[in-house]
């Protein structure tokens, strides 16, 4: 943890002793600024509405709304560190792209390691954002590709290589000629941003490349030897362009 930037941290744990211990640990690290320590998710959301939060120390087992449910609901890019006495939830936590997983009782050196990992990720994400902004600025006049940010990487995908996009709740998967990229994007926003002469939305869960369509059938299209459904509300838009 070499940088001197201050990071706002929030503690969410229904155990008073755990909150006290984590608060004491936070106060030992001068790059952390504690914006709140609460016993439930409802209060945590209220704190987050008033404060920018960079890191959350989040217990899994809490009344009403669990830490897992709360982590799934987060829209902001926040580093989440789970704190719990139950190790069996570690795998599910990492599937949610959780920063780290601390098993109680938590030693300070293990806590410091998790915080260091979180701040390193925050620095890396900030650097990637700056690079992405530079790329978008420098290549604003070249409208032949899309910039995709995913998994702490930046991908430049030419429109000609983009086969179709599949929506999956808050995420989308870009199917290209060389790889699949899953990222946090809105399918509706992509529909608005992609050139309408090259791409068309054919279903609530799919945007396809017009040039990649091989066959249009009654209920779907064939692209890259795969059948993709056509939603009844999108068929006319497809036929107008195809």
Short mmCIF file of C-alpha atoms in Angstrom, two decimals:
data_model
loop_
_atom_site.label_atom_id
_atom_site.label_comp_id
_atom_site.label_asym_id
_atom_site.label_seq_id
_atom_site.Cartn_x
_atom_site.Cartn_y
_atom_site.Cartn_z
CA UNK A 1 0.00 0.00 0.00
CA UNK A 2 2.44 2.60 -1.25
CA UNK A 3 0.10 5.38 -2.47
CA UNK A 4 -1.01 8.16 -0.12
CA UNK A 5 -4.53 8.54 -1.47
CA UNK A 6 -7.36 8.38 1.06
CA UNK A 7 -9.96 5.64 0.53
CA UNK A 8 -13.41 5.75 2.06
CA UNK A 9 -14.32 2.51 3.82
CA UNK A 10 -17.64 1.25 5.20
CA UNK A 11 -18.10 -1.51 7.79
CA UNK A 12 -21.32 -3.57 7.66
CA UNK A 13 -21.54 -6.25 10.37
CA UNK A 14 -24.34 -7.16 12.79
CA UNK A 15 -21.87 -8.12 15.54
CA UNK A 16 -20.87 -5.20 17.78
CA UNK A 17 -17.52 -6.74 18.72
CA UNK A 18 -16.67 -7.33 15.07
CA UNK A 19 -17.48 -3.70 14.21
CA UNK A 20 -15.30 -2.49 17.07
CA UNK A 21 -12.38 -4.68 16.02
CA UNK A 22 -12.61 -3.67 12.35
CA UNK A 23 -12.93 -0.01 13.32
CA UNK A 24 -9.74 -0.30 15.39
CA UNK A 25 -7.96 -1.94 12.45
CA UNK A 26 -9.14 0.77 10.04
CA UNK A 27 -7.87 3.50 12.37
CA UNK A 28 -4.37 1.98 12.23
CA UNK A 29 -4.11 2.58 8.46
CA UNK A 30 -3.73 6.26 7.59
CA UNK A 31 -4.89 5.84 3.99
CA UNK A 32 -8.35 4.71 5.15
CA UNK A 33 -11.20 7.04 6.06
CA UNK A 34 -14.08 5.38 7.93
CA UNK A 35 -17.40 6.77 6.66
CA UNK A 36 -19.56 4.49 8.76
CA UNK A 37 -19.93 1.27 10.76
CA UNK A 38 -23.41 -0.20 10.78
CA UNK A 39 -25.20 -3.43 11.69
CA UNK A 40 -27.46 -3.79 8.64
CA UNK A 41 -27.69 -3.26 4.89
CA UNK A 42 -30.49 -0.68 5.07
CA UNK A 43 -28.31 1.71 7.07
CA UNK A 44 -25.36 0.91 4.80
CA UNK A 45 -27.33 2.02 1.74
CA UNK A 46 -28.24 5.28 3.48
CA UNK A 47 -24.57 5.93 4.27
CA UNK A 48 -23.62 5.20 0.66
CA UNK A 49 -26.15 7.73 -0.62
CA UNK A 50 -24.34 10.44 1.34
CA UNK A 51 -20.73 9.28 0.91
CA UNK A 52 -18.56 7.92 -1.88
CA UNK A 53 -17.46 4.46 -0.75
CA UNK A 54 -14.35 2.77 -2.15
CA UNK A 55 -14.18 -0.33 0.07
CA UNK A 56 -16.83 -2.26 2.03
CA UNK A 57 -16.07 -4.69 4.85
CA UNK A 58 -19.19 -6.81 4.60
CA UNK A 59 -20.45 -9.60 6.86
CA UNK A 60 -22.40 -12.33 5.07
CA UNK A 61 -24.83 -13.44 7.80
CA UNK A 62 -27.03 -10.48 8.72
CA UNK A 63 -30.75 -10.06 9.41
CA UNK A 64 -33.21 -9.22 6.62
CA UNK A 65 -30.69 -8.79 3.77
CA UNK A 66 -27.54 -10.92 3.67
CA UNK A 67 -24.12 -9.70 2.63
CA UNK A 68 -24.29 -11.89 -0.49
CA UNK A 69 -27.57 -10.29 -1.57
CA UNK A 70 -26.18 -6.82 -0.91
CA UNK A 71 -23.01 -7.53 -2.88
CA UNK A 72 -25.06 -8.76 -5.85
CA UNK A 73 -27.14 -5.56 -5.80
CA UNK A 74 -24.19 -3.15 -5.92
CA UNK A 75 -24.08 -1.11 -9.13
CA UNK A 76 -21.02 0.97 -8.26
CA UNK A 77 -17.48 -0.26 -8.72
CA UNK A 78 -16.66 -0.93 -5.05
CA UNK A 79 -14.07 -3.28 -3.59
CA UNK A 80 -15.96 -5.71 -1.35
CA UNK A 81 -14.19 -7.70 1.37
CA UNK A 82 -16.37 -10.34 3.01
CA UNK A 83 -15.95 -10.92 6.75
CA UNK A 84 -17.58 -14.03 8.19
CA UNK A 85 -17.14 -17.05 10.41
CA UNK A 86 -18.31 -19.42 7.67
CA UNK A 87 -15.69 -20.49 5.13
CA UNK A 88 -18.14 -22.43 2.94
CA UNK A 89 -19.26 -19.18 1.28
CA UNK A 90 -15.82 -18.31 -0.04
CA UNK A 91 -16.35 -19.83 -3.48
CA UNK A 92 -19.62 -18.00 -4.05
CA UNK A 93 -17.99 -14.79 -2.90
CA UNK A 94 -15.19 -15.08 -5.43
CA UNK A 95 -17.76 -15.84 -8.15
CA UNK A 96 -19.09 -12.35 -7.41
CA UNK A 97 -15.63 -10.92 -8.05
CA UNK A 98 -15.20 -10.14 -4.35
CA UNK A 99 -11.83 -8.60 -3.51
CA UNK A 100 -11.05 -10.88 -0.58
CA UNK A 101 -12.59 -13.11 2.05
CA UNK A 102 -11.67 -12.80 5.74
CA UNK A 103 -12.53 -15.61 8.16
CA UNK A 104 -13.27 -14.57 11.75
CA UNK A 105 -11.47 -14.15 14.06
CA UNK A 106 -9.51 -11.75 11.85
CA UNK A 107 -5.85 -11.02 12.57
CA UNK A 108 -4.54 -7.56 11.71
CA UNK A 109 -1.89 -8.83 9.27
CA UNK A 110 -4.57 -10.69 7.29
CA UNK A 111 -6.79 -7.59 7.38
CA UNK A 112 -3.93 -5.43 6.12
CA UNK A 113 -3.29 -7.89 3.28
CA UNK A 114 -6.93 -7.66 2.16
CA UNK A 115 -6.92 -3.86 2.32
CA UNK A 116 -3.70 -3.74 0.30
CA UNK A 117 -5.30 -5.94 -2.34
CA UNK A 118 -8.34 -3.65 -2.46
CA UNK A 119 -6.31 -0.45 -2.81
CA UNK A 120 -4.12 -2.04 -5.48
CA UNK A 121 -7.25 -2.89 -7.46
CA UNK A 122 -8.58 0.64 -7.01
CA UNK A 123 -5.33 2.11 -8.33
CA UNK A 124 -5.37 -0.28 -11.28
CA UNK A 125 -9.00 0.54 -12.11
CA UNK A 126 -8.22 4.25 -11.97
CA UNK A 127 -5.28 3.76 -14.33
CA UNK A 128 -7.43 1.73 -16.71
CA UNK A 129 -10.11 4.43 -16.67
CA UNK A 130 -7.55 7.07 -17.59
CA UNK A 131 -6.21 4.91 -20.42
CA UNK A 132 -9.73 4.24 -21.67
CA UNK A 133 -10.52 7.96 -21.65
CA UNK A 134 -7.32 8.65 -23.60
CA UNK A 135 -8.16 5.98 -26.14
CA UNK A 136 -11.68 7.34 -26.58
CA UNK A 137 -10.38 10.88 -26.94
CA UNK A 138 -7.63 10.06 -29.42
CA UNK A 139 -9.80 7.81 -31.55
CA UNK A 140 -13.06 9.74 -31.39
CA UNK A 141 -12.88 10.32 -35.12
CA UNK A 142 -12.44 6.62 -35.92
CA UNK A 143 -15.88 5.09 -35.57
CA UNK A 144 -15.07 1.52 -36.57
CA UNK A 145 -14.71 -0.19 -33.21
CA UNK A 146 -15.97 -0.41 -29.65
CA UNK A 147 -13.89 -0.12 -26.48
CA UNK A 148 -14.86 -2.73 -23.86
CA UNK A 149 -13.67 -2.63 -20.27
CA UNK A 150 -13.80 -5.99 -18.48
CA UNK A 151 -11.77 -8.03 -15.97
CA UNK A 152 -9.39 -5.11 -15.34
CA UNK A 153 -8.53 -5.01 -19.06
CA UNK A 154 -9.44 -2.83 -22.02
CA UNK A 155 -10.44 -4.52 -25.27
CA UNK A 156 -10.63 -2.80 -28.64
CA UNK A 157 -13.06 -4.75 -30.83
CA UNK A 158 -13.62 -3.82 -34.45
CA UNK A 159 -17.26 -3.76 -35.49
CA UNK A 160 -16.39 -6.21 -38.25
CA UNK A 161 -15.27 -8.74 -35.61
CA UNK A 162 -18.33 -8.37 -33.38
CA UNK A 163 -20.82 -11.17 -34.14
CA UNK A 164 -23.52 -10.60 -31.52
CA UNK A 165 -24.09 -9.39 -27.97
CA UNK A 166 -26.01 -11.40 -25.40
CA UNK A 167 -27.62 -9.75 -22.37
CA UNK A 168 -27.51 -11.51 -18.98
CA UNK A 169 -29.13 -9.38 -16.25
CA UNK A 170 -26.71 -6.54 -15.49
CA UNK A 171 -23.99 -8.04 -17.70
CA UNK A 172 -23.55 -8.65 -21.41
CA UNK A 173 -21.34 -11.06 -23.32
CA UNK A 174 -19.70 -9.80 -26.51
CA UNK A 175 -19.31 -12.72 -28.94
CA UNK A 176 -16.50 -11.87 -31.36
CA UNK A 177 -14.62 -13.78 -34.03
CA UNK A 178 -11.77 -14.47 -31.58
CA UNK A 179 -13.17 -14.47 -28.03
CA UNK A 180 -16.08 -13.92 -25.68
CA UNK A 181 -15.94 -10.92 -23.33
CA UNK A 182 -18.34 -10.59 -20.39
CA UNK A 183 -18.65 -7.09 -18.97
CA UNK A 184 -20.92 -4.84 -16.92
CA UNK A 185 -22.94 -3.02 -19.60
CA UNK A 186 -26.54 -2.10 -20.35
CA UNK A 187 -27.90 -3.73 -23.51
CA UNK A 188 -30.19 -0.73 -24.01
CA UNK A 189 -27.25 1.68 -23.87
CA UNK A 190 -25.30 -0.44 -26.35
CA UNK A 191 -28.30 -0.45 -28.68
CA UNK A 192 -28.22 3.36 -28.64
CA UNK A 193 -24.44 3.65 -29.07
CA UNK A 194 -23.72 1.04 -31.75
CA UNK A 195 -24.15 2.19 -35.38
CA UNK A 196 -27.70 1.31 -36.45
CA UNK A 197 -26.60 0.52 -40.00
CA UNK A 198 -24.38 -2.30 -38.67
CA UNK A 199 -26.24 -3.70 -35.68
CA UNK A 200 -29.86 -4.40 -34.77
CA UNK A 201 -31.59 -5.54 -31.62
CA UNK A 202 -33.69 -8.63 -32.38
CA UNK A 203 -34.65 -9.71 -28.86
CA UNK A 204 -34.70 -8.30 -25.33
CA UNK A 205 -31.49 -10.26 -24.76
CA UNK A 206 -29.70 -9.98 -28.12
CA UNK A 207 -28.09 -7.42 -30.43
CA UNK A 208 -26.66 -8.88 -33.64
CA UNK A 209 -24.38 -7.77 -36.44
CA UNK A 210 -26.40 -7.40 -39.65
CA UNK A 211 -23.53 -8.60 -41.82
CA UNK A 212 -23.15 -11.77 -39.73
CA UNK A 213 -26.75 -12.92 -40.27
CA UNK A 214 -26.77 -15.99 -42.53
CA UNK A 215 -30.46 -16.95 -42.46
CA UNK A 216 -33.65 -15.32 -41.17
CA UNK A 217 -36.21 -17.90 -40.03
CA UNK A 218 -39.71 -17.57 -38.61
CA UNK A 219 -38.57 -17.57 -35.02
CA UNK A 220 -34.94 -16.58 -35.20
CA UNK A 221 -31.77 -15.95 -37.18
CA UNK A 222 -28.77 -18.13 -37.89
CA UNK A 223 -25.44 -16.50 -37.07
CA UNK A 224 -22.16 -18.36 -37.01
CA UNK A 225 -24.11 -21.65 -37.16
CA UNK A 226 -26.09 -20.68 -34.05
CA UNK A 227 -29.81 -19.99 -33.78
CA UNK A 228 -30.69 -16.75 -32.01
CA UNK A 229 -34.38 -15.99 -31.25
CA UNK A 230 -36.26 -12.99 -32.64
CA UNK A 231 -38.60 -11.25 -30.19
CA UNK A 232 -42.02 -10.43 -31.63
CA UNK A 233 -41.53 -6.73 -30.83
CA UNK A 234 -38.22 -6.61 -32.73
CA UNK A 235 -39.02 -8.50 -35.96
CA UNK A 236 -40.13 -5.43 -37.96
CA UNK A 237 -36.95 -3.53 -37.05
CA UNK A 238 -34.88 -6.45 -38.27
CA UNK A 239 -36.76 -6.84 -41.55
CA UNK A 240 -36.49 -3.10 -42.24
CA UNK A 241 -32.69 -3.39 -42.16
CA UNK A 242 -32.02 -6.88 -43.50
#
